[in-house]
Amino acid sequence: MADQSAPVDGFRLAYERTGSGPAVLLLHGWPGDRTDYRLVTPLLTASAEVVVPDLRGFGGSDKHPADPAEQYSADAQARSVVGLIEELGLERPVLAGYDIGSRIAQRVAAVRPDLVRAVVVSPPLPGTGERILAADAQREFWYQPFHQLPLAEQLIDGRPDAVRAYLRHFWTHWSGPGFVLAEEHLDHLVAVYSPHGAFVTSIGWYRAGAGAVARSLAERTPDRADRVATPTTVLWPEHDPLFPREWSDRLDLFFSDLRLRRLDGVGHFVPVEAPADLAAAITAAL
């Protein structure tokens, strides 16, 4: 059973806390929840305290109707993560994340570097810029403008069959060639994304303008003094159709303490597709 955090902005987070030792906080992506780390956590708990929350609007966490820009943006999600770190008394945890969890981990490290020991993330990452407007990229990022439309809610929210088909598409298309989504995990995701309003809160991130397209187009190269100084390990998959490897060429303009590792044979869902690699990178960061 998950515990519940104290509310931040009125949002409580469901989280699981296991193991002992230096702290690790694992942040999931879309369309997932905290169970994305079910294969990673057992590899860490012998030597670390592992906390895995559902983000605002996901899983067992609160799903309030709210202005997305105020309550489901990167800053808003980061406020909940900071609140959880402080509430649990986690001493400078390693933050790990993929997909939107990556962006949230990066945001926490940027605004509260005093709270974070290191960051271990996979894409999205800065440095893409206007390359995201290329035809090949736009064929992949169609879902982000779609999520802005009321039509997305009308077609999918509260409809388990539509949720299943929609989520299966992303878990199949974004994963590597050797990955097969377990039906029992898809059943779980359908169960948590299907209640009325759950799909809408899950896409609050995109409606807040926090998606990769909006973020990349607004991106500006920081001054050297403003680069993220927190030690950062980037695991870049080979088969992520959203974020090709050549987009890793400008990372050193945004991070001053960076390690880049390429994951062969792996797609977008690093915690599920390469749990041992992710656990090893987190252990090294500890």
Backbone as CSV, one residue per row, in Angstrom:
resi,resn,N_x,N_y,N_z,CA_x,CA_y,CA_z,C_x,C_y,C_z
1,MET,0.840,-1.195,0.000,0.000,0.000,0.000,0.877,1.248,0.000
2,ALA,0.449,2.230,-0.750,1.196,3.475,-0.819,0.849,4.369,0.359
3,ASP,1.819,5.140,0.799,1.588,6.195,1.774,1.135,7.455,1.042
4,GLN,0.648,8.429,1.805,0.209,9.694,1.251,1.010,10.833,1.874
5,SER,1.490,11.730,1.034,2.258,12.870,1.525,1.334,13.936,2.103
6,ALA,1.915,14.884,2.801,1.192,16.096,3.157,0.915,16.882,1.878
7,PRO,-0.170,17.639,1.845,-0.497,18.358,0.602,0.440,19.524,0.324
8,VAL,0.753,19.708,-0.937,1.435,20.893,-1.450,0.519,21.481,-2.512
9,ASP,0.119,22.722,-2.348,-0.880,23.340,-3.240,-2.177,22.535,-3.250
10,GLY,-2.425,21.796,-2.178,-3.633,20.983,-2.104,-3.516,19.609,-2.733
11,PHE,-2.334,19.243,-3.235,-2.120,17.943,-3.876,-1.304,17.039,-2.953
12,ARG,-1.861,15.881,-2.623,-1.117,14.847,-1.907,-0.554,13.849,-2.926
13,LEU,0.654,13.384,-2.671,1.271,12.379,-3.529,1.204,11.015,-2.859
14,ALA,0.804,9.999,-3.620,0.956,8.614,-3.196,2.404,8.206,-3.459
15,TYR,3.021,7.512,-2.485,4.414,7.108,-2.674,4.696,5.816,-1.922
16,GLU,5.710,5.107,-2.390,6.221,3.917,-1.705,7.644,4.197,-1.258
17,ARG,7.995,3.715,-0.078,9.308,3.976,0.521,9.860,2.657,1.045
18,THR,10.988,2.220,0.511,11.575,0.941,0.885,13.089,1.079,0.987
19,GLY,13.732,0.097,1.641,15.183,0.052,1.723,15.740,1.000,2.765
20,SER,17.063,0.993,2.864,17.737,1.880,3.813,19.095,2.262,3.238
21,GLY,19.562,3.435,3.663,20.825,3.950,3.157,20.621,5.325,2.561
22,PRO,21.543,5.785,1.725,21.369,7.084,1.071,20.121,7.065,0.191
23,ALA,19.505,8.228,0.045,18.170,8.291,-0.559,18.218,8.401,-2.076
24,VAL,17.209,7.761,-2.692,16.974,7.829,-4.132,15.489,8.142,-4.331
25,LEU,15.190,9.065,-5.236,13.810,9.407,-5.558,13.609,9.194,-7.050
26,LEU,12.635,8.347,-7.410,12.421,7.924,-8.792,11.133,8.541,-9.327
27,LEU,11.230,9.237,-10.464,10.099,9.980,-11.025,9.687,9.380,-12.369
28,HIS,8.434,8.993,-12.467,7.933,8.276,-13.639,7.606,9.230,-14.785
29,GLY,7.206,8.641,-15.902,6.853,9.409,-17.091,5.389,9.260,-17.461
30,TRP,5.053,9.822,-18.613,3.731,9.651,-19.217,3.884,8.750,-20.435
31,PRO,3.023,7.741,-20.637,1.855,7.404,-19.842,2.165,6.247,-18.884
32,GLY,2.627,6.575,-17.688,2.967,5.557,-16.703,2.543,5.994,-15.323
33,ASP,3.160,5.376,-14.314,2.988,5.768,-12.917,4.146,5.169,-12.144
34,ARG,4.056,5.142,-10.832,5.209,4.717,-10.032,5.606,3.270,-10.284
35,THR,4.687,2.442,-10.808,5.035,1.052,-11.072,6.006,0.909,-12.244
36,ASP,6.282,1.999,-12.963,7.325,1.947,-13.998,8.658,1.496,-13.418
37,TYR,8.849,1.678,-12.113,10.133,1.362,-11.465,10.103,0.030,-10.717
38,ARG,9.139,-0.817,-11.039,8.995,-2.075,-10.303,10.202,-2.989,-10.459
39,LEU,10.951,-2.877,-11.563,12.137,-3.706,-11.763,13.407,-3.029,-11.258
40,VAL,13.360,-1.722,-11.063,14.533,-0.969,-10.625,14.664,-0.989,-9.104
41,THR,13.564,-0.788,-8.414,13.605,-0.659,-6.949,14.289,-1.841,-6.262
42,PRO,13.969,-3.098,-6.622,14.631,-4.215,-5.923,16.146,-4.251,-6.124
43,LEU,16.649,-3.615,-7.174,18.088,-3.586,-7.426,18.802,-2.541,-6.567
44,LEU,18.031,-1.688,-5.888,18.612,-0.581,-5.127,18.435,-0.697,-3.626
45,THR,17.407,-1.426,-3.181,17.018,-1.331,-1.774,18.023,-1.957,-0.804
46,ALA,18.934,-2.789,-1.298,19.943,-3.350,-0.390,20.934,-2.289,0.072
47,SER,21.071,-1.211,-0.702,22.081,-0.197,-0.377,21.535,1.216,-0.361
48,ALA,20.232,1.400,-0.582,19.671,2.747,-0.652,18.236,2.743,-0.131
49,GLU,17.809,3.909,0.336,16.405,4.143,0.644,15.747,4.674,-0.618
50,VAL,14.714,3.991,-1.094,14.120,4.306,-2.391,12.696,4.806,-2.182
51,VAL,12.420,5.986,-2.713,11.091,6.581,-2.650,10.586,6.749,-4.080
52,VAL,9.391,6.212,-4.335,8.814,6.265,-5.683,7.402,6.829,-5.574
53,PRO,7.199,8.084,-5.973,5.854,8.661,-5.924,5.125,8.563,-7.256
54,ASP,3.812,8.678,-7.174,3.011,9.065,-8.333,3.029,10.581,-8.395
55,LEU,3.270,11.145,-9.561,3.250,12.586,-9.728,1.822,13.126,-9.603
56,ARG,1.711,14.429,-9.436,0.386,15.052,-9.417,-0.416,14.623,-10.641
57,GLY,-1.660,14.201,-10.390,-2.529,13.849,-11.498,-2.389,12.431,-11.993
58,PHE,-1.563,11.615,-11.325,-1.295,10.250,-11.775,-1.536,9.247,-10.648
59,GLY,-1.852,8.013,-11.051,-1.891,6.900,-10.112,-2.757,7.178,-8.902
60,GLY,-2.150,6.987,-7.711,-2.876,7.194,-6.474,-2.773,8.593,-5.917
61,SER,-2.120,9.495,-6.624,-1.994,10.880,-6.166,-3.240,11.681,-6.510
62,ASP,-3.359,12.861,-5.896,-4.539,13.691,-6.119,-4.629,14.136,-7.575
63,LYS,-5.877,14.224,-8.052,-6.160,14.587,-9.442,-7.204,15.701,-9.453
64,HIS,-6.808,16.874,-9.029,-7.764,17.971,-8.931,-7.945,18.683,-10.267
65,PRO,-9.174,19.027,-10.627,-9.356,19.952,-11.756,-8.699,21.284,-11.386
66,ALA,-7.845,21.787,-12.249,-7.096,22.998,-11.929,-6.521,23.576,-13.209
67,ASP,-6.139,24.850,-13.134,-5.451,25.475,-14.250,-4.138,24.733,-14.461
68,PRO,-3.950,24.069,-15.604,-2.723,23.283,-15.803,-1.454,24.101,-15.633
69,ALA,-1.443,25.346,-16.119,-0.229,26.155,-16.036,0.173,26.422,-14.597
70,GLU,-0.807,26.445,-13.697,-0.510,26.722,-12.290,-0.231,25.457,-11.501
71,GLN,-0.868,24.351,-11.847,-0.819,23.183,-10.968,-0.258,21.911,-11.603
72,TYR,-0.024,21.875,-12.921,0.513,20.665,-13.545,1.755,20.938,-14.389
73,SER,2.334,22.098,-14.253,3.547,22.467,-14.979,4.776,21.830,-14.335
74,ALA,5.936,22.031,-14.966,7.180,21.537,-14.384,7.428,22.160,-13.018
75,ASP,7.170,23.457,-12.883,7.373,24.123,-11.592,6.426,23.563,-10.536
76,ALA,5.178,23.331,-10.919,4.209,22.808,-9.962,4.577,21.391,-9.521
77,GLN,4.916,20.533,-10.485,5.325,19.173,-10.123,6.590,19.209,-9.265
78,ALA,7.509,20.116,-9.569,8.728,20.229,-8.772,8.420,20.642,-7.340
79,ARG,7.423,21.512,-7.144,7.051,21.901,-5.782,6.613,20.694,-4.965
80,SER,5.869,19.781,-5.590,5.448,18.581,-4.866,6.633,17.679,-4.541
81,VAL,7.582,17.558,-5.477,8.764,16.730,-5.233,9.610,17.332,-4.110
82,VAL,9.818,18.647,-4.137,10.564,19.313,-3.065,9.850,19.111,-1.733
83,GLY,8.518,19.257,-1.736,7.764,19.041,-0.509,7.936,17.642,0.037
84,LEU,7.956,16.643,-0.844,8.127,15.258,-0.407,9.520,15.035,0.159
85,ILE,10.546,15.577,-0.492,11.916,15.455,0.019,12.009,16.033,1.421
86,GLU,11.438,17.201,1.606,11.530,17.863,2.911,10.680,17.158,3.956
87,GLU,9.487,16.719,3.580,8.614,16.026,4.533,9.247,14.735,5.044
88,LEU,9.859,13.966,4.140,10.446,12.686,4.524,11.851,12.828,5.095
89,GLY,12.391,14.038,5.075,13.737,14.249,5.604,14.806,13.546,4.794
90,LEU,14.609,13.462,3.485,15.590,12.799,2.634,16.817,13.697,2.499
91,GLU,17.975,13.147,2.795,19.197,13.942,2.782,19.835,13.890,1.399
92,ARG,19.642,14.933,0.634,20.225,15.101,-0.684,20.103,13.814,-1.518
93,PRO,18.888,13.444,-1.888,18.708,12.220,-2.671,19.255,12.359,-4.080
94,VAL,19.532,11.213,-4.694,19.716,11.142,-6.135,18.322,11.142,-6.763
95,LEU,18.094,12.039,-7.711,16.831,12.064,-8.445,17.024,11.367,-9.782
96,ALA,16.140,10.438,-10.092,16.183,9.759,-11.386,14.828,9.897,-12.047
97,GLY,14.830,10.050,-13.372,13.565,10.179,-14.069,13.718,9.981,-15.564
98,TYR,12.606,9.635,-16.204,12.544,9.557,-17.662,11.280,10.277,-18.092
99,ASP,11.220,10.663,-19.368,10.056,11.355,-19.895,9.770,12.584,-19.021
100,ILE,8.530,12.831,-18.613,8.265,14.036,-17.832,8.976,13.986,-16.488
101,GLY,9.233,12.786,-15.962,9.991,12.666,-14.722,11.406,13.193,-14.861
102,SER,11.975,13.078,-16.063,13.294,13.639,-16.328,13.257,15.155,-16.223
103,ARG,12.276,15.753,-16.870,12.163,17.202,-16.843,11.937,17.717,-15.421
104,ILE,11.155,16.998,-14.647,10.878,17.429,-13.278,12.131,17.305,-12.420
105,ALA,12.878,16.210,-12.585,14.144,16.063,-11.852,15.104,17.191,-12.194
106,GLN,15.193,17.515,-13.480,16.069,18.618,-13.897,15.609,19.941,-13.290
107,ARG,14.311,20.137,-13.204,13.799,21.390,-12.652,14.110,21.498,-11.167
108,VAL,13.931,20.413,-10.427,14.255,20.433,-8.997,15.730,20.757,-8.802
109,ALA,16.597,20.124,-9.602,18.035,20.375,-9.488,18.375,21.824,-9.811
110,ALA,17.604,22.432,-10.722,17.883,23.817,-11.104,17.446,24.805,-10.024
111,VAL,16.288,24.546,-9.400,15.746,25.533,-8.455,16.151,25.254,-7.016
112,ARG,16.466,24.002,-6.685,16.865,23.655,-5.315,18.078,22.725,-5.339
113,PRO,19.193,23.163,-5.887,20.379,22.296,-5.953,20.874,21.860,-4.582
114,ASP,20.530,22.614,-3.548,20.936,22.247,-2.185,20.286,20.959,-1.713
115,LEU,19.186,20.559,-2.357,18.453,19.364,-1.929,18.870,18.104,-2.662
116,VAL,19.691,18.225,-3.710,19.907,17.109,-4.636,21.379,16.736,-4.685
117,ARG,21.662,15.435,-4.506,23.026,14.923,-4.610,23.463,14.796,-6.064
118,ALA,22.594,14.222,-6.904,22.910,13.984,-8.312,21.610,13.702,-9.044
119,VAL,21.680,13.769,-10.370,20.535,13.505,-11.228,20.928,12.428,-12.238
120,VAL,20.031,11.454,-12.442,20.217,10.410,-13.450,18.956,10.400,-14.304
121,VAL,19.084,10.788,-15.574,17.905,10.982,-16.406,18.132,10.464,-17.820
122,SER,17.024,10.194,-18.487,17.006,9.956,-19.934,16.135,11.041,-20.558
123,PRO,16.107,11.149,-21.887,15.371,12.248,-22.516,13.915,12.313,-22.054
124,PRO,13.388,13.580,-22.105,13.866,14.771,-22.811,14.922,15.545,-22.038
125,LEU,15.784,16.216,-22.799,16.853,17.050,-22.254,17.000,18.292,-23.115
126,PRO,17.606,19.340,-22.579,17.779,20.555,-23.381,18.790,20.352,-24.494
127,GLY,18.761,21.254,-25.453,19.688,21.208,-26.575,19.039,20.883,-27.900
128,THR,17.759,20.536,-27.872,17.061,20.185,-29.113,16.819,21.410,-29.989
129,GLY,16.286,22.459,-29.381,16.016,23.682,-30.117,15.048,23.466,-31.269
130,GLU,15.257,24.189,-32.358,14.325,24.159,-33.480,14.386,22.868,-34.288
131,ARG,15.300,21.980,-33.960,15.307,20.674,-34.629,14.005,19.916,-34.399
132,ILE,13.304,20.294,-33.338,12.044,19.605,-33.048,10.965,19.934,-34.085
133,LEU,11.193,20.945,-34.913,10.246,21.290,-35.970,10.487,20.529,-37.267
134,ALA,11.556,19.734,-37.331,11.820,18.942,-38.531,10.661,17.978,-38.795
135,ALA,10.475,17.622,-40.049,9.327,16.800,-40.432,9.304,15.468,-39.690
136,ASP,10.456,14.810,-39.563,10.494,13.518,-38.873,10.079,13.662,-37.417
137,ALA,10.541,14.725,-36.770,10.183,14.941,-35.369,8.697,15.230,-35.229
138,GLN,8.161,16.068,-36.083,6.755,16.435,-35.962,5.825,15.259,-36.192
139,ARG,6.265,14.294,-36.973,5.451,13.080,-37.142,5.326,12.324,-35.827
140,GLU,6.299,12.475,-34.931,6.262,11.780,-33.644,5.526,12.583,-32.570
141,PHE,5.580,13.907,-32.657,5.071,14.742,-31.563,3.642,15.219,-31.791
142,TRP,2.906,14.550,-32.697,1.517,14.933,-32.971,0.648,14.942,-31.719
143,TYR,0.938,14.047,-30.775,0.065,13.878,-29.614,0.066,15.106,-28.705
144,GLN,1.148,15.902,-28.734,1.210,17.043,-27.821,0.210,18.138,-28.200
145,PRO,0.135,18.569,-29.469,-0.963,19.486,-29.803,-2.342,18.840,-29.693
146,PHE,-2.434,17.531,-29.963,-3.716,16.842,-29.787,-4.203,16.947,-28.355
147,HIS,-3.275,16.827,-27.397,-3.662,16.909,-25.984,-4.192,18.284,-25.597
148,GLN,-3.924,19.286,-26.405,-4.450,20.620,-26.115,-5.937,20.748,-26.490
149,LEU,-6.433,19.826,-27.283,-7.787,19.948,-27.810,-8.825,19.345,-26.865
150,PRO,-9.997,19.957,-26.726,-11.088,19.302,-25.997,-11.423,17.933,-26.568
151,LEU,-11.150,17.740,-27.863,-11.428,16.458,-28.502,-10.697,15.306,-27.824
152,ALA,-9.478,15.539,-27.331,-8.727,14.475,-26.654,-9.507,13.963,-25.453
153,GLU,-10.061,14.894,-24.691,-10.868,14.507,-23.536,-12.139,13.788,-23.967
154,GLN,-12.796,14.301,-24.994,-14.060,13.721,-25.431,-13.882,12.299,-25.944
155,LEU,-12.778,12.024,-26.613,-12.571,10.708,-27.210,-12.023,9.673,-26.235
156,ILE,-11.288,10.115,-25.211,-10.510,9.168,-24.418,-10.905,9.139,-22.943
157,ASP,-11.129,10.288,-22.331,-11.321,10.319,-20.880,-12.529,9.493,-20.452
158,GLY,-12.307,8.641,-19.445,-13.390,7.835,-18.895,-13.830,6.676,-19.760
159,ARG,-13.075,6.363,-20.813,-13.437,5.282,-21.745,-12.335,4.220,-21.726
160,PRO,-12.491,3.156,-20.950,-11.405,2.178,-20.785,-10.896,1.591,-22.100
161,ASP,-11.764,1.295,-23.046,-11.301,0.725,-24.311,-10.438,1.723,-25.074
162,ALA,-10.843,2.990,-25.075,-10.050,4.019,-25.755,-8.729,4.247,-25.037
163,VAL,-8.765,4.251,-23.710,-7.533,4.401,-22.930,-6.577,3.264,-23.242
164,ARG,-7.085,2.048,-23.290,-6.225,0.886,-23.575,-5.572,1.013,-24.948
165,ALA,-6.343,1.346,-25.967,-5.782,1.470,-27.306,-4.768,2.604,-27.380
166,TYR,-5.062,3.710,-26.720,-4.187,4.881,-26.772,-2.869,4.590,-26.059
167,LEU,-2.935,4.054,-24.860,-1.713,3.762,-24.105,-0.902,2.660,-24.770
168,ARG,-1.574,1.646,-25.302,-0.844,0.570,-25.975,-0.038,1.127,-27.152
169,HIS,-0.599,2.088,-27.878,0.141,2.681,-28.994,1.477,3.235,-28.529
170,PHE,1.485,4.023,-27.474,2.726,4.667,-27.052,3.715,3.663,-26.472
171,TRP,3.225,2.738,-25.667,4.136,1.755,-25.071,4.719,0.819,-26.133
172,THR,4.020,0.630,-27.217,4.526,-0.206,-28.301,5.439,0.587,-29.231
173,HIS,5.011,1.784,-29.599,5.744,2.569,-30.597,7.012,3.193,-30.033
174,TRP,7.009,3.584,-28.768,8.168,4.266,-28.186,9.222,3.303,-27.641
175,SER,8.917,2.047,-27.508,9.853,1.099,-26.904,10.797,0.511,-27.942
176,GLY,11.854,-0.147,-27.443,12.845,-0.754,-28.315,12.337,-2.008,-28.991
177,PRO,13.098,-2.535,-29.959,12.623,-3.665,-30.766,12.447,-4.959,-29.983
178,GLY,13.117,-5.105,-28.863,12.995,-6.339,-28.112,12.003,-6.287,-26.974
179,PHE,11.303,-5.178,-26.814,10.421,-5.001,-25.660,9.010,-5.461,-25.974
180,VAL,8.401,-6.178,-25.028,7.003,-6.578,-25.135,6.295,-6.105,-23.863
181,LEU,5.295,-5.275,-24.018,4.544,-4.774,-22.875,3.730,-5.904,-22.252
182,ALA,3.939,-6.159,-20.971,3.189,-7.195,-20.267,1.727,-6.783,-20.159
183,GLU,0.842,-7.694,-20.499,-0.589,-7.372,-20.467,-1.048,-6.989,-19.072
184,GLU,-0.460,-7.606,-18.043,-0.888,-7.262,-16.692,-0.495,-5.829,-16.326
185,HIS,0.635,-5.353,-16.894,1.001,-3.962,-16.622,0.098,-3.012,-17.389
186,LEU,-0.244,-3.358,-18.616,-1.201,-2.537,-19.358,-2.546,-2.520,-18.639
187,ASP,-2.980,-3.665,-18.111,-4.225,-3.711,-17.345,-4.171,-2.727,-16.178
188,HIS,-3.031,-2.701,-15.485,-2.881,-1.770,-14.358,-2.988,-0.327,-14.823
189,LEU,-2.283,0.020,-15.898,-2.300,1.400,-16.376,-3.697,1.798,-16.840
190,VAL,-4.391,0.895,-17.506,-5.757,1.191,-17.925,-6.632,1.455,-16.707
191,ALA,-6.430,0.687,-15.641,-7.232,0.865,-14.439,-7.018,2.232,-13.801
192,VAL,-5.777,2.752,-13.832,-5.525,4.039,-13.177,-5.750,5.230,-14.103
193,TYR,-5.733,5.018,-15.419,-5.976,6.113,-16.364,-7.432,6.214,-16.799
194,SER,-8.265,5.224,-16.486,-9.629,5.180,-17.022,-10.693,5.897,-16.193
195,PRO,-10.555,6.038,-14.869,-11.614,6.748,-14.144,-11.847,8.146,-14.716
196,HIS,-13.076,8.596,-14.621,-13.418,9.897,-15.187,-12.497,10.984,-14.629
197,GLY,-11.882,11.744,-15.515,-10.987,12.821,-15.130,-9.537,12.437,-15.029
198,ALA,-9.217,11.137,-14.940,-7.824,10.716,-14.744,-6.976,10.972,-15.983
199,PHE,-7.531,10.710,-17.157,-6.757,10.983,-18.371,-6.511,12.483,-18.514
200,VAL,-7.505,13.298,-18.185,-7.364,14.749,-18.311,-6.254,15.269,-17.410
201,THR,-6.202,14.811,-16.162,-5.129,15.296,-15.284,-3.774,14.771,-15.743
202,SER,-3.736,13.590,-16.360,-2.447,13.065,-16.826,-1.871,13.914,-17.947
203,ILE,-2.723,14.569,-18.740,-2.229,15.409,-19.827,-2.181,16.878,-19.424
204,GLY,-2.393,17.155,-18.137,-2.241,18.519,-17.657,-0.855,19.074,-17.931
205,TRP,0.153,18.198,-17.914,1.528,18.589,-18.241,1.597,19.266,-19.612
206,TYR,0.958,18.652,-20.598,1.000,19.189,-21.954,0.141,20.446,-22.073
207,ARG,-0.984,20.456,-21.393,-1.854,21.622,-21.433,-1.233,22.815,-20.707
208,ALA,-0.264,22.545,-19.843,0.468,23.625,-19.178,1.564,24.212,-20.064
209,GLY,1.750,23.629,-21.266,2.820,24.095,-22.141,4.167,23.539,-21.779
210,ALA,4.184,22.411,-21.031,5.440,21.828,-20.572,5.948,20.722,-21.491
211,GLY,5.255,20.437,-22.588,5.680,19.386,-23.499,6.973,19.731,-24.220
212,ALA,7.547,18.734,-24.873,8.871,18.884,-25.478,8.889,19.932,-26.583
213,VAL,7.804,20.037,-27.347,7.802,20.989,-28.454,7.850,22.413,-27.928
214,ALA,6.934,22.743,-27.018,6.905,24.098,-26.465,8.207,24.415,-25.745
215,ARG,8.704,23.451,-24.979,9.925,23.677,-24.218,11.127,23.903,-25.141
216,SER,11.247,23.108,-26.187,12.391,23.225,-27.085,12.393,24.557,-27.823
217,LEU,11.216,25.016,-28.235,11.143,26.263,-28.980,11.415,27.476,-28.093
218,ALA,11.139,27.342,-26.788,11.399,28.437,-25.853,12.811,28.393,-25.273
219,GLU,13.563,27.389,-25.647,14.870,27.136,-25.041,15.888,28.227,-25.400
220,ARG,16.672,28.634,-24.412,17.774,29.570,-24.617,19.014,29.003,-23.936
221,THR,20.148,29.098,-24.600,21.388,28.597,-24.006,21.771,29.471,-22.818
222,PRO,21.961,28.884,-21.638,22.262,29.706,-20.459,23.703,30.199,-20.458
223,ASP,23.959,31.252,-19.702,25.330,31.651,-19.441,26.038,30.529,-18.702
224,ARG,27.364,30.489,-18.832,28.132,29.415,-18.202,27.816,29.305,-16.702
225,ALA,27.672,30.427,-16.040,27.431,30.413,-14.590,26.045,29.869,-14.244
226,ASP,25.144,29.839,-15.226,23.776,29.408,-14.962,23.503,27.969,-15.393
227,ARG,24.505,27.260,-15.847,24.314,25.855,-16.196,24.006,25.039,-14.940
228,VAL,23.280,23.941,-15.117,22.985,23.057,-13.982,24.296,22.473,-13.479
229,ALA,24.599,22.733,-12.200,25.872,22.294,-11.635,25.766,20.945,-10.924
230,THR,24.557,20.497,-10.639,24.375,19.198,-9.988,24.950,18.099,-10.877
231,PRO,25.753,17.174,-10.329,26.261,16.069,-11.144,25.113,15.346,-11.858
232,THR,25.237,15.240,-13.175,24.144,14.727,-13.996,24.640,13.602,-14.888
233,THR,23.953,12.460,-14.815,24.199,11.336,-15.711,23.029,11.214,-16.664
234,VAL,23.319,11.213,-17.956,22.292,11.073,-18.988,22.436,9.704,-19.639
235,LEU,21.358,8.941,-19.638,21.284,7.653,-20.330,20.438,7.861,-21.583
236,TRP,21.081,7.813,-22.745,20.373,8.129,-23.991,20.119,6.847,-24.782
237,PRO,18.845,6.471,-24.954,18.537,5.212,-25.637,18.819,5.271,-27.139
238,GLU,19.003,4.102,-27.712,19.238,3.991,-29.150,17.950,4.113,-29.954
239,HIS,16.834,3.596,-29.423,15.619,3.436,-30.225,14.449,4.283,-29.728
240,ASP,14.738,5.440,-29.160,13.666,6.344,-28.753,13.268,7.180,-29.970
241,PRO,12.067,6.980,-30.543,11.708,7.717,-31.755,11.484,9.202,-31.511
242,LEU,11.264,9.585,-30.250,11.043,10.990,-29.934,12.343,11.782,-29.888
243,PHE,13.412,11.144,-29.408,14.641,11.872,-29.106,15.850,11.138,-29.698
244,PRO,16.157,11.395,-30.987,17.303,10.733,-31.621,18.608,11.096,-30.940
245,ARG,19.573,10.199,-31.055,20.830,10.370,-30.341,21.603,11.628,-30.749
246,GLU,21.431,12.060,-31.996,22.188,13.243,-32.417,21.763,14.494,-31.652
247,TRP,20.614,14.438,-30.975,20.180,15.576,-30.168,20.937,15.680,-28.842
248,SER,21.862,14.777,-28.594,22.674,14.850,-27.370,23.908,15.719,-27.547
249,ASP,24.063,16.369,-28.709,25.328,17.031,-29.032,25.546,18.358,-28.317
250,ARG,24.518,18.915,-27.658,24.656,20.232,-27.034,24.451,20.194,-25.530
251,LEU,24.486,19.027,-24.939,24.209,18.911,-23.506,25.194,19.702,-22.651
252,ASP,26.456,19.757,-23.094,27.457,20.439,-22.275,27.234,21.952,-22.217
253,LEU,26.319,22.481,-23.029,25.977,23.895,-22.936,24.969,24.167,-21.828
254,PHE,24.406,23.107,-21.275,23.362,23.252,-20.259,23.749,22.647,-18.912
255,PHE,24.728,21.729,-18.898,25.151,21.051,-17.673,26.664,21.215,-17.518
256,SER,27.103,21.573,-16.319,28.540,21.778,-16.102,29.233,20.547,-15.542
257,ASP,28.474,19.529,-15.115,29.057,18.301,-14.560,28.267,17.129,-15.143
258,LEU,28.656,16.687,-16.335,27.829,15.791,-17.135,28.562,14.507,-17.499
259,ARG,27.820,13.388,-17.438,28.267,12.113,-17.981,27.172,11.618,-18.920
260,LEU,27.547,11.285,-20.137,26.605,10.791,-21.139,26.920,9.344,-21.439
261,ARG,25.902,8.492,-21.302,26.048,7.076,-21.631,24.960,6.689,-22.613
262,ARG,25.329,5.993,-23.671,24.375,5.559,-24.681,23.916,4.129,-24.384
263,LEU,22.617,3.918,-24.429,22.034,2.605,-24.152,21.614,1.960,-25.467
264,ASP,22.358,0.962,-25.898,22.046,0.264,-27.142,20.857,-0.675,-26.954
265,GLY,20.052,-0.785,-27.991,18.951,-1.736,-27.994,17.743,-1.343,-27.174
266,VAL,17.746,-0.119,-26.642,16.728,0.308,-25.688,15.909,1.441,-26.289
267,GLY,14.605,1.474,-25.954,13.734,2.547,-26.375,13.484,3.554,-25.273
268,HIS,12.367,4.224,-25.356,12.046,5.366,-24.492,11.896,4.996,-23.025
269,PHE,11.407,3.782,-22.743,11.009,3.419,-21.380,12.170,2.780,-20.623
270,VAL,13.172,3.580,-20.313,14.423,3.083,-19.734,14.207,2.290,-18.446
271,PRO,13.370,2.732,-17.493,13.229,1.948,-16.253,12.706,0.536,-16.470
272,VAL,11.895,0.353,-17.513,11.306,-0.957,-17.779,12.175,-1.762,-18.744
273,GLU,12.807,-1.077,-19.695,13.584,-1.764,-20.718,15.024,-2.031,-20.298
274,ALA,15.576,-1.199,-19.442,16.977,-1.346,-19.029,17.121,-1.084,-17.535
275,PRO,16.403,-1.837,-16.699,16.432,-1.547,-15.257,17.807,-1.712,-14.634
276,ALA,18.593,-2.699,-15.088,19.915,-2.910,-14.508,20.858,-1.757,-14.841
277,ASP,20.762,-1.245,-16.068,21.596,-0.102,-16.448,21.236,1.136,-15.647
278,LEU,19.954,1.363,-15.469,19.514,2.516,-14.685,19.930,2.378,-13.225
279,ALA,19.740,1.195,-12.654,20.142,0.975,-11.264,21.637,1.162,-11.076
280,ALA,22.435,0.684,-12.045,23.895,0.847,-11.944,24.284,2.311,-11.992
281,ALA,23.639,3.095,-12.849,23.948,4.529,-12.924,23.556,5.245,-11.641
282,ILE,22.427,4.866,-11.060,22.015,5.473,-9.794,22.983,5.108,-8.682
283,THR,23.377,3.845,-8.627,24.335,3.398,-7.602,25.658,4.147,-7.736
284,ALA,26.110,4.354,-8.962,27.341,5.113,-9.169,27.183,6.547,-8.710
285,ALA,26.001,7.127,-8.939,25.756,8.508,-8.522,25.711,8.632,-7.005
286,LEU,25.354,7.566,-6.306,25.318,7.584,-4.847,26.722,7.628,-4.243
